[in-house]
Amino acid sequence: MQKSIQKYFALFALPGLICFAIAFLIPMVMGVVLSFFKFTTVTDGTFIGIDNYKRIFINNDFTSALWFTVKFTVVSVITINLGAFTLAMLLTRGIKGTNAFRTIFFMPNLIGGIVLGWIWQVIINGVLLPRGVTIVSDPKYGFWGLVVLMNWQNIGYMMVIYIAGIQNISHDLIEAAQIDGANKVTMLRSVILPSIMPSITICSFLTLTNGFKLFDQNLALTAGDPGKQTEMLALNIFNTFYGRSGFEGVGQAKAVIFTIIVAFIALTQLRLTRSKEVEA
Amino acid sequence: MKKSLLIALLIVSVAMSSVLFAAGAQEATPAKEVYFLNFKPEIADVYETKIAPAFEKETGIKLKVVTAASGTYAQTLKSEIAKSNPPVIFQTNGPVGLAESKNYTADLKNTEFYKILSDKTMALGDGEKVLAIPYAVEGYGIIYNDAIMRKYFALPNKAVSIKSADEITNFATLKAVVEDMTKNKGALGIQGVFASTSLAAGNQWRWQTHLVNVPLYFEVRDANIAMGSKVPEIKFSYSANMKNIWDLYLNNSSTAVGLLGAKSVDDSMAEFALGQVAMVQNGNWGAGQILGVKGNKVSDADIKFMPIYTGAAGEEKYGLNVGTENYLCINSNASVEQQKMADQFLTWLFASETGKQFVKNDLMFITPFNTFKDSELPTDPLAKDVIRWMNKSGVSSIPWAFSMIPSEEWKNQFGAALADYSVGRKNWAEVEKVAVDAWKTEFKLTN
């Protein structure tokens, strides 16, 4: 069996490779090529060199969206992972109803971003109403609104990954540590954290890229209002491409830069956290 | 072993071929169908439930109507036009919009539709070509509820000397009336004089396009700039007038300024229809929205227009803002047959007896076509009032100067600045600066 799988390796990999090429590789290469074009419709264009890249910085909306995204991502990566890890610790102690809690915490993740955005918009506006303001009255409401929304949606999902990690820690290891007289803090720092490093890698990778790629929640919650001040990178690219005529190429160029930034950050993060992973 | 491998292979190849074929499949176009990309969400219903079935019944041609959401027409058009079954009839909003779609706009010179246009100079073109034909003349101003106004003028303690809304002919009078009405809110049974100054995403057009038209027009009029010309820079010399009216709207509105960001145009129209407010700035296209609100409390006879007064010298001589940004185009990339069917539909809609009934009673357009007799003008109260103002002696309409605005981006930036000003994050000088600077940048970018 092993042998025949090896023999037909190429054949088994083919469907995956074809899908990968159709859905990812080809569009990405085409995207890079198209960033050097001026569009007349979204499928028709003329080559204009690097003009699109120069026009990105004609106004500061890209840089301000980038800055907003970075701030948002930093805050949400920290809060989501802390929240998810705390929940995972609580729900691996065998308290009554653990499974029900896990299901409940996981559920927000099943609702689509647009729907969530609108639901939270109503909730947050309801909370702000007594103060006579709405979520789009001030960019800081939009920022924290997004953070709350992302936490609510993502904590349950990350929790599941952490739970898997925690449950995988071998009992021998924990017992040995207990016999050696490790207290709770030492246990956490020297046993649990190093053992679940793979989960941390995955969770921080997912939250980091989710933060950078955030689009539908942003669109539904604030749509970038007031005046683009809560516009994140993906929404900014979308608005440039579809919202400004003659700027499709610029939107494409922004998308290329966006891809490079996200890839760079994600790879650096992977390398950093991977290096801390240990074999149990 | 061999057998299971064979089965696995079979499954994989079937799965793969379905992916490949799905990718290559073209959306099948029914033999007789015209795809119309509609611009006006407020009347999408009429097209879908009344016009399309009637047209299909009479001609056997199916009319597919897709409507872009408010404020997203340009995006929708851009992506729809690239599809394998693109819209055959689409809309452009004036010379700036047309410049973008020139590459796929058909010459309409030999169409039946062009022949019925009464004033051929109204069409937009490129050299000899006729590319876009207007289909509705529209007007906007301040819509008021005359019943509430009469109630106000009957108050024993009113602070103004005039006796009816007709006598309001300048900003000073308007301001005096409005502010006194706010004081008497309770007695009048209203929540505010003006409906919400809607600033939700996609709902700022009443201000960043329509309201700003008044100061823009006065500025280009003073500089003797012809309508439709390119204007590289503005001074925003009537900025103070814009501030006058904007402050009046904000301070006498039914909604606190902090909440405006969540209010839509629909909300404002509903407030007016339910009799909660006395005035709302909008155009005659809003008639359907007022009359269609459930529990509507305003009677037809009480829905009237007054011009937007801003305190500019000589404003008594100006009426409503009248113009059009509704032009229809035909996609030159569609098949000849489809283009012909599109022409057939448009001519049917604006020239046949059935079509004209829809235009008059349901779409409520004031049309520029010679197929409409005077007796066939729309009968809704707002359209009638626009016509009344257009024909009023000693008063001239304010043309739509906003078609000279260099880009949508200018409108968005200006709208955002207005929103910031409303909640106190910007002062008026900063709003002015945004208007002037953004105009310059946007003009450079788009020309």
XYZ file of C-alpha atoms in Angstrom:
727
model
C 0.000 0.000 0.000
C 2.699 2.409 1.085
C 4.560 1.579 -2.063
C 1.712 2.150 -4.439
C 0.901 5.459 -2.784
C 4.466 6.546 -3.357
C 4.266 5.327 -6.921
C 1.154 7.346 -7.674
C 2.169 10.322 -5.560
C 2.020 12.738 -8.475
C -1.413 11.542 -9.441
C -2.829 12.036 -5.950
C -1.273 15.458 -5.601
C -2.576 16.581 -8.974
C -6.167 17.556 -8.041
C -4.896 19.629 -5.159
C -2.248 21.246 -7.287
C -4.735 22.065 -10.033
C -7.138 23.647 -7.571
C -4.277 25.546 -5.946
C -3.175 26.828 -9.326
C -6.670 27.854 -10.417
C -7.710 29.448 -7.172
C -4.434 30.903 -5.990
C -1.308 30.762 -8.127
C -2.687 31.975 -11.453
C -4.768 34.822 -9.963
C -1.794 35.963 -7.926
C 0.552 36.105 -10.898
C -2.139 37.788 -12.974
C -2.700 40.228 -10.135
C 0.924 41.265 -10.108
C 0.911 41.671 -13.883
C -2.331 43.671 -13.817
C -0.940 46.084 -11.253
C 1.071 47.581 -14.132
C -2.051 48.234 -16.190
C -4.580 51.000 -16.538
C -8.058 49.520 -16.663
C -10.958 50.533 -18.841
C -13.239 47.831 -17.501
C -12.172 45.324 -14.905
C -11.073 42.932 -17.610
C -9.566 45.268 -20.147
C -6.443 47.403 -19.775
C -3.303 48.993 -21.186
C 0.246 48.720 -19.848
C 1.481 51.813 -18.022
C 4.507 50.638 -16.040
C 4.875 51.563 -12.385
C 2.548 54.588 -12.461
C -0.014 52.785 -10.327
C 2.524 52.286 -7.562
C 3.415 55.974 -7.617
C -0.241 56.957 -7.335
C -0.751 54.926 -4.177
C 0.884 57.643 -2.141
C -0.820 60.592 -3.810
C -2.897 60.887 -0.677
C -2.366 59.289 2.682
C -5.392 57.006 2.770
C -3.312 53.870 2.181
C -0.816 54.681 4.908
C -3.530 55.644 7.358
C -5.422 52.429 6.587
C -2.165 50.504 7.070
C -1.530 52.191 10.401
C -5.092 51.567 11.561
C -4.811 47.915 10.519
C -1.518 47.466 12.360
C -2.933 48.985 15.552
C -6.039 46.857 15.273
C -4.090 43.670 14.594
C -1.701 44.151 17.491
C -4.552 44.747 19.928
C -6.712 41.924 18.612
C -3.906 39.333 18.437
C -3.126 39.962 22.090
C -6.711 40.056 23.344
C -7.955 37.101 21.296
C -5.071 34.828 22.275
C -5.217 35.762 25.936
C -8.978 35.275 25.967
C -8.858 31.997 24.073
C -6.050 30.613 26.241
C -7.812 31.570 29.457
C -11.038 29.933 28.308
C -9.156 26.839 27.194
C -7.509 26.532 30.627
C -10.872 26.916 32.342
C -12.597 24.408 30.100
C -9.983 21.660 30.462
C -10.449 21.363 34.216
C -13.402 19.045 33.996
C -15.975 21.535 35.290
C -19.596 20.545 34.825
C -21.054 21.425 31.424
C -17.653 21.818 29.763
C -18.939 20.605 26.438
C -21.903 22.963 26.453
C -19.596 25.899 27.210
C -17.183 24.893 24.466
C -20.035 24.734 21.956
C -21.422 28.080 23.041
C -18.044 29.801 22.836
C -17.382 28.285 19.433
C -20.717 29.275 17.953
C -20.045 32.957 17.059
C -17.464 31.685 14.619
C -20.203 30.078 12.556
C -21.902 33.386 11.751
C -20.758 35.284 8.679
C -18.807 38.524 9.036
C -21.361 40.788 7.363
C -24.172 39.566 9.597
C -21.977 39.890 12.670
C -20.991 43.394 11.636
C -24.591 44.501 11.398
C -25.617 42.800 14.622
C -22.783 44.441 16.506
C -23.473 47.767 14.869
C -26.972 47.662 16.351
C -25.677 46.511 19.750
C -22.934 49.123 19.942
C -25.214 51.907 18.727
C -27.679 50.831 21.395
C -24.996 51.105 24.045
C -23.809 54.478 22.774
C -27.298 55.916 22.317
C -27.653 57.339 25.848
C -24.484 59.343 25.219
C -25.984 60.784 22.043
C -23.410 59.325 19.695
C -23.132 56.386 17.293
C -20.329 54.086 16.303
C -19.402 56.349 13.404
C -19.324 59.570 15.432
C -15.728 58.999 16.426
C -13.078 56.663 14.995
C -12.203 55.333 18.459
C -15.665 53.794 18.821
C -15.186 52.093 15.470
C -11.769 50.812 16.514
C -12.904 49.292 19.787
C -16.082 48.057 18.161
C -13.998 46.113 15.677
C -11.809 44.743 18.449
C -14.827 43.573 20.448
C -16.419 42.016 17.385
C -13.247 40.153 16.399
C -12.754 38.886 19.928
C -16.300 37.658 20.106
C -15.986 35.886 16.788
C -12.490 34.422 17.120
C -11.964 33.534 20.757
C -14.081 30.378 20.513
C -12.230 29.106 17.477
C -8.790 29.710 18.936
C -10.019 28.191 22.201
C -10.647 24.901 20.428
C -7.067 24.856 19.152
C -5.691 25.640 22.610
C -7.882 22.971 24.189
C -6.473 20.406 21.749
C -2.975 21.564 22.646
C -3.573 21.405 26.394
C -5.191 17.982 26.218
C -2.192 16.700 24.314
C 0.231 17.429 27.134
C 1.244 14.071 28.522
C 0.070 13.237 32.043
C 3.491 11.891 32.935
C 4.989 15.303 32.371
C 2.413 17.037 34.556
C 2.678 14.414 37.259
C 6.462 14.643 37.246
C 6.258 18.402 37.595
C 3.789 18.088 40.468
C 6.028 15.595 42.267
C 8.934 17.998 41.808
C 6.770 20.548 43.632
C 6.031 22.974 40.807
C 3.485 25.621 41.791
C 0.798 26.921 39.412
C 2.915 29.687 37.930
C 5.903 27.452 37.303
C 3.591 24.824 35.869
C 2.151 27.325 33.432
C 5.469 28.863 32.448
C 7.664 25.780 32.306
C 5.303 22.969 31.405
C 2.103 24.104 29.744
C 3.295 27.025 27.631
C 6.285 25.243 26.061
C 4.159 22.169 25.389
C 1.424 24.053 23.569
C 3.821 26.151 21.495
C 2.498 24.575 18.253
C -1.019 25.777 19.185
C 0.358 29.235 19.929
C 2.065 29.279 16.546
C -1.146 28.380 14.754
C -3.357 30.704 16.763
C -1.098 33.709 16.471
C -0.681 33.039 12.756
C -4.452 32.831 12.272
C -5.276 35.893 14.357
C -2.499 37.911 12.754
C -3.540 37.166 9.202
C -7.244 37.450 10.079
C -6.553 40.899 11.490
C -4.738 42.034 8.384
C -7.237 40.546 5.964
C -10.307 41.770 7.839
C -12.887 42.956 5.331
C -16.557 42.087 5.791
C -16.729 42.910 9.485
C -15.126 46.265 8.750
C -17.512 46.922 5.874
C -20.619 46.030 7.831
C -19.692 47.639 11.129
C -18.414 51.064 10.070
C -17.776 50.945 6.300
C -14.703 53.039 7.084
C -16.744 55.913 8.501
C -16.276 58.551 9.751
C -14.523 59.645 6.585
C -12.232 56.647 6.026
C -10.847 56.904 9.534
C -11.765 53.323 10.390
C -10.966 51.942 6.966
C -8.691 48.914 7.060
C -6.334 47.785 4.300
C -8.623 45.295 2.573
C -11.540 47.710 2.538
C -9.268 50.491 1.334
C -8.130 48.316 -1.565
C -11.711 47.402 -2.402
C -12.792 51.041 -2.265
C -9.892 52.106 -4.424
C -10.590 49.436 -6.994
C -14.351 49.740 -7.199
C -15.044 53.106 -5.632
C -12.798 55.386 -7.649
C -13.006 55.291 -11.381
C -9.631 55.194 -13.044
C -8.045 53.838 -9.880
C -8.502 50.127 -10.537
C -4.800 49.737 -11.315
C -3.893 51.597 -8.145
C -6.145 49.274 -6.166
C -4.390 46.333 -7.786
C -0.984 47.778 -6.936
C -2.113 48.277 -3.332
C -3.224 44.649 -3.287
C 0.232 43.514 -4.388
C 1.899 45.566 -1.658
C -0.680 44.244 0.806
C 0.148 40.644 -0.137
C 3.852 41.277 0.328
C 3.331 42.908 3.742
C 1.067 40.146 5.011
C 3.329 37.377 3.674
C 6.383 38.997 5.226
C 4.789 39.476 8.642
C 3.231 36.014 8.691
C 6.483 34.289 7.722
C 8.493 36.220 10.300
C 5.961 35.337 12.967
C 5.979 31.662 11.972
C 9.760 31.538 12.158
C 9.781 33.287 15.542
C 7.213 31.081 17.247
C 8.363 27.851 15.532
C 11.824 28.328 16.991
C 10.265 28.159 20.457
C 8.459 24.889 19.832
C 9.789 21.923 21.762
C 9.451 18.184 21.396
C 7.578 16.719 24.332
C -6.115 -3.547 -4.445
C -5.981 -2.766 -8.138
C -9.734 -2.340 -8.177
C -9.837 0.188 -5.355
C -7.051 2.171 -6.995
C -9.037 2.201 -10.200
C -12.110 3.437 -8.366
C -10.091 6.133 -6.630
C -8.677 7.226 -9.970
C -12.141 7.372 -11.426
C -13.439 9.509 -8.586
C -10.517 11.899 -8.865
C -10.884 12.301 -12.591
C -14.619 12.897 -12.351
C -14.089 15.479 -9.620
C -11.388 17.165 -11.658
C -13.350 17.287 -14.846
C -16.269 18.886 -13.055
C -13.915 21.603 -11.791
C -12.535 22.165 -15.268
C -15.902 22.246 -16.964
C -17.380 24.477 -14.330
C -14.556 26.939 -14.868
C -15.055 26.937 -18.612
C -18.821 27.101 -18.606
C -20.429 30.251 -19.912
C -23.562 31.685 -18.442
C -26.198 30.855 -20.993
C -28.042 33.888 -22.332
C -31.704 33.362 -23.057
C -32.499 34.075 -26.669
C -34.614 37.138 -26.056
C -33.528 39.041 -23.020
C -32.461 42.586 -22.328
C -30.393 43.220 -19.247
C -31.098 46.619 -17.709
C -28.874 47.829 -14.893
C -31.095 50.187 -12.929
C -29.679 53.205 -11.106
C -32.535 54.101 -8.804
C -33.153 51.758 -5.865
C -36.255 53.734 -4.850
C -38.105 52.630 -7.991
C -36.550 49.196 -8.513
C -39.864 47.634 -7.552
C -41.731 49.287 -10.375
C -39.323 47.909 -12.945
C -39.378 44.423 -11.530
C -43.040 43.957 -10.710
C -44.792 46.120 -13.264
C -42.710 47.153 -16.264
C -40.812 43.929 -16.960
C -43.915 41.687 -16.961
C -45.862 44.145 -19.119
C -43.032 44.450 -21.618
C -42.627 40.698 -21.844
C -46.347 40.293 -22.352
C -46.466 42.768 -25.218
C -43.251 41.914 -27.037
C -42.116 38.515 -25.802
C -38.782 39.982 -24.763
C -37.669 39.303 -21.235
C -36.414 42.292 -19.271
C -33.820 41.448 -16.651
C -33.549 44.265 -14.132
C -30.687 44.465 -11.683
C -30.518 47.393 -9.297
C -27.339 48.677 -7.731
C -27.534 49.551 -4.050
C -27.603 53.217 -3.153
C -24.275 54.881 -3.868
C -22.676 51.883 -5.534
C -23.766 52.244 -9.134
C -20.300 52.921 -10.532
C -18.828 49.851 -8.821
C -21.709 47.618 -9.855
C -21.536 48.788 -13.452
C -17.809 48.248 -13.554
C -18.040 44.647 -12.422
C -21.239 43.809 -14.285
C -19.920 45.120 -17.590
C -16.981 42.728 -17.396
C -19.197 39.671 -17.064
C -19.980 37.309 -19.873
C -23.590 38.471 -19.902
C -23.156 42.221 -19.369
C -25.921 44.810 -19.011
C -27.219 46.036 -22.345
C -28.817 49.182 -20.973
C -26.990 51.116 -18.299
C -27.008 54.598 -16.916
C -24.463 57.361 -16.735
C -24.700 60.431 -14.528
C -23.217 63.088 -16.798
C -20.012 63.956 -18.652
C -17.716 62.756 -15.846
C -19.385 59.351 -15.678
C -19.583 59.047 -19.440
C -15.860 59.645 -19.839
C -15.242 56.410 -17.947
C -17.606 54.272 -19.947
C -16.891 55.718 -23.397
C -15.116 52.571 -24.514
C -18.227 50.466 -24.376
C -20.967 52.972 -25.124
C -22.838 52.571 -28.390
C -23.675 55.434 -30.743
C -27.400 56.057 -30.373
C -27.786 58.434 -33.286
C -29.833 56.034 -35.411
C -32.006 54.665 -32.645
C -35.732 55.195 -32.315
C -35.093 56.242 -28.729
C -32.991 59.224 -29.804
C -35.650 60.296 -32.288
C -38.220 60.893 -29.552
C -35.948 63.185 -27.523
C -37.456 66.668 -27.886
C -34.348 68.772 -27.279
C -31.492 66.931 -29.009
C -28.881 69.181 -27.369
C -29.661 67.554 -24.043
C -28.032 64.307 -25.154
C -24.399 63.761 -24.269
C -22.036 62.817 -27.040
C -18.516 62.604 -28.319
C -17.974 64.470 -31.573
C -20.611 63.262 -34.012
C -21.675 60.395 -31.805
C -24.675 60.434 -29.485
C -23.773 58.378 -26.454
C -26.195 59.135 -23.642
C -29.821 60.245 -23.659
C -31.466 61.885 -20.641
C -34.741 60.355 -19.531
C -35.861 62.344 -16.532
C -35.650 65.968 -15.565
C -35.609 66.317 -11.827
C -35.775 69.055 -9.296
C -34.909 69.324 -5.655
C -35.270 71.784 -2.854
C -36.819 71.823 0.579
C -39.981 69.738 0.675
C -42.396 71.028 3.293
C -45.610 69.887 4.864
C -48.028 72.728 4.279
C -50.460 71.498 6.919
C -47.816 71.942 9.628
C -46.811 75.305 8.160
C -50.424 76.502 8.260
C -50.671 75.327 11.829
C -47.568 77.347 12.641
C -48.762 80.507 10.906
C -52.000 80.225 12.851
C -50.176 80.255 16.179
C -51.068 83.345 18.216
C -47.507 83.761 19.516
C -45.567 83.353 16.253
C -42.568 85.648 15.979
C -42.700 86.410 12.264
C -44.962 88.758 10.355
C -45.506 86.625 7.245
C -48.637 84.558 6.938
C -47.776 81.577 4.733
C -44.911 79.430 3.555
C -45.186 80.993 0.098
C -43.847 84.208 1.553
C -40.532 82.659 2.518
C -38.228 83.926 -0.230
C -34.857 84.270 1.423
C -32.666 82.768 4.087
C -33.368 85.404 6.743
C -37.092 84.693 6.655
C -36.540 80.941 6.474
C -34.244 81.063 9.478
C -36.668 83.183 11.509
C -39.554 80.846 10.706
C -37.594 77.665 11.327
C -36.136 78.794 14.631
C -39.492 79.987 15.865
C -41.044 76.696 14.804
C -38.409 74.833 16.819
C -39.444 76.871 19.854
C -43.043 75.827 19.269
C -42.295 72.176 18.561
C -44.735 71.019 21.188
C -47.627 73.112 19.945
C -47.017 71.949 16.378
C -46.745 68.309 17.366
C -43.428 67.749 15.602
C -40.092 66.358 16.745
C -38.062 68.870 14.789
C -38.435 71.209 11.849
C -36.032 69.362 9.578
C -35.825 65.621 9.072
C -32.575 63.904 10.068
C -29.493 65.233 8.335
C -28.636 61.730 7.163
C -24.933 60.939 7.200
C -24.873 57.138 7.154
C -22.541 55.561 4.610
C -23.935 56.110 1.115
C -26.500 58.617 2.366
C -24.543 61.858 2.234
C -25.445 62.724 -1.328
C -28.173 65.120 -0.242
C -25.392 67.364 1.104
C -22.098 66.657 -0.627
C -23.764 66.712 -4.040
C -27.122 68.454 -3.816
C -26.781 71.070 -1.107
C -23.317 72.155 -2.188
C -24.745 72.741 -5.655
C -26.201 76.048 -4.516
C -22.906 77.698 -3.454
C -21.101 76.026 -6.376
C -23.588 77.398 -8.882
C -23.357 80.934 -7.521
C -19.572 80.741 -7.703
C -19.391 79.598 -11.324
C -22.151 82.064 -12.236
C -20.076 84.936 -10.802
C -17.030 83.717 -12.715
C -19.031 83.369 -15.941
C -18.146 79.726 -16.314
C -20.479 77.815 -18.611
C -22.282 74.764 -17.238
C -20.462 71.534 -17.960
C -17.034 73.133 -18.367
C -13.954 71.884 -16.617
C -13.172 73.768 -13.437
C -9.624 73.185 -12.215
C -10.015 75.123 -8.962
C -12.714 76.568 -6.751
C -12.512 79.308 -4.166
C -15.664 78.137 -2.403
C -16.559 81.809 -2.188
C -20.109 81.058 -1.036
C -18.866 78.851 1.763
C -20.505 81.050 4.415
C -23.859 80.443 2.738
C -23.324 76.720 2.843
C -22.577 77.037 6.555
C -25.762 79.088 7.078
C -28.061 76.426 5.766
C -26.069 73.510 7.157
C -26.196 74.950 10.678
C -29.896 75.614 10.277
C -30.464 71.971 9.271
C -28.398 70.648 12.172
C -29.757 72.905 14.889
C -33.408 72.465 14.045
C -33.412 68.803 13.214
C -35.395 65.985 14.784
C -32.154 64.118 15.527
C -29.228 64.974 17.791
C -26.039 65.628 15.823
C -24.173 62.703 17.361
C -26.689 60.254 15.957
C -26.680 61.506 12.380
C -24.041 59.010 11.295
C -26.593 56.238 11.607
C -29.447 57.993 9.806
C -30.293 57.218 6.204
C -32.228 59.151 3.600
C -35.030 56.599 4.009
C -35.267 57.520 7.683
C -35.601 61.203 6.830
C -38.281 60.559 4.257
C -40.182 58.371 6.691
C -40.027 61.068 9.383
C -41.533 63.483 6.894
C -44.189 61.059 5.729
C -45.233 60.308 9.293
C -45.659 64.005 10.048
C -42.872 64.065 12.631
C -41.085 66.902 10.869
C -42.127 69.849 8.739
C -39.333 69.946 6.162
C -36.887 67.697 4.380
C -34.389 68.467 1.654
C -34.857 66.095 -1.255
C -36.036 65.900 -4.842
C -39.200 64.926 -6.645
C -37.899 61.341 -6.891
C -38.710 61.115 -3.170
C -42.456 61.277 -3.862
C -42.751 57.501 -4.025
C -40.927 57.244 -0.720
C -43.295 59.691 0.992
C -46.479 58.271 -0.485
C -45.307 54.700 0.013
C -44.571 54.899 3.754
C -47.031 52.883 5.808
C -49.159 55.119 8.000
C -48.259 58.142 5.880
C -49.915 61.165 7.455
C -49.237 63.847 4.866
C -51.940 64.464 2.310
C -50.911 64.952 -1.312
C -52.074 68.538 -1.394
C -49.819 69.479 1.514
C -46.547 68.249 -0.026
C -44.804 71.277 -1.507
C -41.411 72.549 -2.512
C -39.495 75.660 -1.597
C -36.033 76.554 -2.882
C -32.960 76.065 -0.738
C -32.174 79.546 0.563
C -28.678 80.182 1.821
C -28.478 83.929 2.261
C -26.811 84.728 -1.067
C -27.606 88.167 -2.495
C -30.510 88.098 -4.926
C -31.558 84.575 -4.018
C -35.222 85.573 -4.225
C -34.930 85.222 -7.976
C -33.901 81.590 -7.860
C -36.116 78.560 -7.705
C -35.482 74.881 -7.303
C -32.374 73.079 -8.481
C -33.455 71.535 -11.749
C -31.445 69.315 -14.040
C -30.668 65.734 -14.818
C -28.022 63.209 -14.096
C -30.073 60.404 -15.530
C -28.803 59.387 -18.926
C -29.331 56.027 -20.549
C -26.661 54.315 -22.620
C -26.513 51.103 -24.588
C -23.570 48.743 -24.297
C -21.728 48.602 -27.617
C -20.223 45.229 -26.695
C -23.649 43.603 -26.585
C -24.785 41.776 -29.707
C -26.487 43.824 -32.424
C -29.693 41.970 -31.722
C -29.542 42.831 -28.034
C -28.815 46.469 -28.820
C -31.881 46.525 -31.050
C -34.004 44.977 -28.324
C -32.685 47.558 -25.884
C -33.731 50.333 -28.248
C -37.095 48.630 -28.615
C -37.560 48.513 -24.852
C -36.605 52.141 -24.269
C -38.839 53.344 -27.076
C -41.627 51.152 -25.753
C -41.233 52.562 -22.248
C -41.230 56.211 -23.276
C -43.486 56.169 -26.346
C -46.066 53.368 -26.127
C -49.331 53.955 -24.298
C -48.613 51.202 -21.752
C -45.066 52.377 -21.174
C -46.062 56.006 -20.761
C -48.617 55.083 -18.115
C -45.855 53.478 -16.058
C -43.550 56.447 -16.540
C -46.246 58.890 -15.501
C -47.933 57.011 -12.659
C -45.290 54.728 -11.217
C -41.849 56.052 -12.111
C -43.150 59.633 -11.825
C -40.554 61.017 -14.241
C -40.769 64.411 -15.822
C -39.451 63.290 -19.187
C -37.745 65.206 -21.996
C -39.487 63.233 -24.763
C -41.862 64.571 -27.401
C -44.139 61.571 -26.964
C -45.597 63.039 -23.789
C -48.411 65.562 -24.057
C -48.862 68.223 -21.390
C -51.750 66.254 -19.989
C -49.470 63.270 -19.561
C -47.081 64.871 -17.118
C -46.680 63.063 -13.823
C -49.400 63.650 -11.296
C -47.523 63.166 -8.065
C -47.416 66.301 -5.891
C -43.661 66.812 -6.060
C -43.290 66.477 -9.816
C -46.211 68.860 -10.229
C -44.525 71.324 -7.902
C -41.231 71.092 -9.806
C -43.119 71.957 -12.984
C -44.860 74.826 -11.167
C -41.507 76.249 -10.033
C -39.948 75.806 -13.484
C -42.756 77.876 -14.998
C -42.915 80.515 -12.277
C -42.339 83.989 -13.713
C -39.478 86.037 -12.341
C -37.799 82.935 -10.950
C -35.132 80.905 -12.681
C -34.109 77.404 -11.768
C -30.640 76.696 -10.422
C -28.934 74.318 -12.845
C -27.064 71.278 -11.619
C -23.541 72.643 -11.351
C -22.486 69.601 -9.366
C -21.856 67.713 -12.588
C -18.615 69.756 -12.705
C -17.352 68.175 -9.489
C -14.139 66.453 -10.615
C -14.720 63.076 -8.961
C -16.770 61.015 -6.533
C -13.800 61.167 -4.214
C -14.254 64.918 -3.836
C -17.837 64.360 -2.761
C -16.776 61.718 -0.260
C -14.073 63.875 1.256
C -16.354 66.878 1.456
C -19.127 64.747 2.955
C -16.732 63.373 5.557
C -15.620 66.903 6.415
C -19.243 67.964 6.871
C -19.819 64.988 9.141
C -16.730 65.870 11.178
C -17.909 69.467 11.456
C -21.324 68.329 12.663
C -19.932 66.467 15.653
C -17.359 69.160 16.371
C -14.206 67.411 15.205
C -13.531 70.054 12.547
C -14.244 73.768 12.401
C -15.743 75.392 9.337
C -12.406 76.744 8.089
C -11.141 73.175 7.899
C -14.215 72.090 5.956
C -13.550 74.928 3.527
C -9.937 73.849 3.172
C -10.961 70.266 2.403
C -13.349 71.482 -0.296
C -10.786 73.700 -1.983
C -7.736 71.420 -1.655
C -9.490 68.201 -2.579
C -10.953 69.848 -5.675
C -7.504 70.856 -6.872
C -5.994 67.406 -6.245
C -8.924 65.532 -7.707
C -8.985 67.696 -10.824
C -5.305 66.984 -11.414
C -5.847 63.277 -10.887
C -8.791 62.975 -13.204
C -7.691 65.245 -16.050
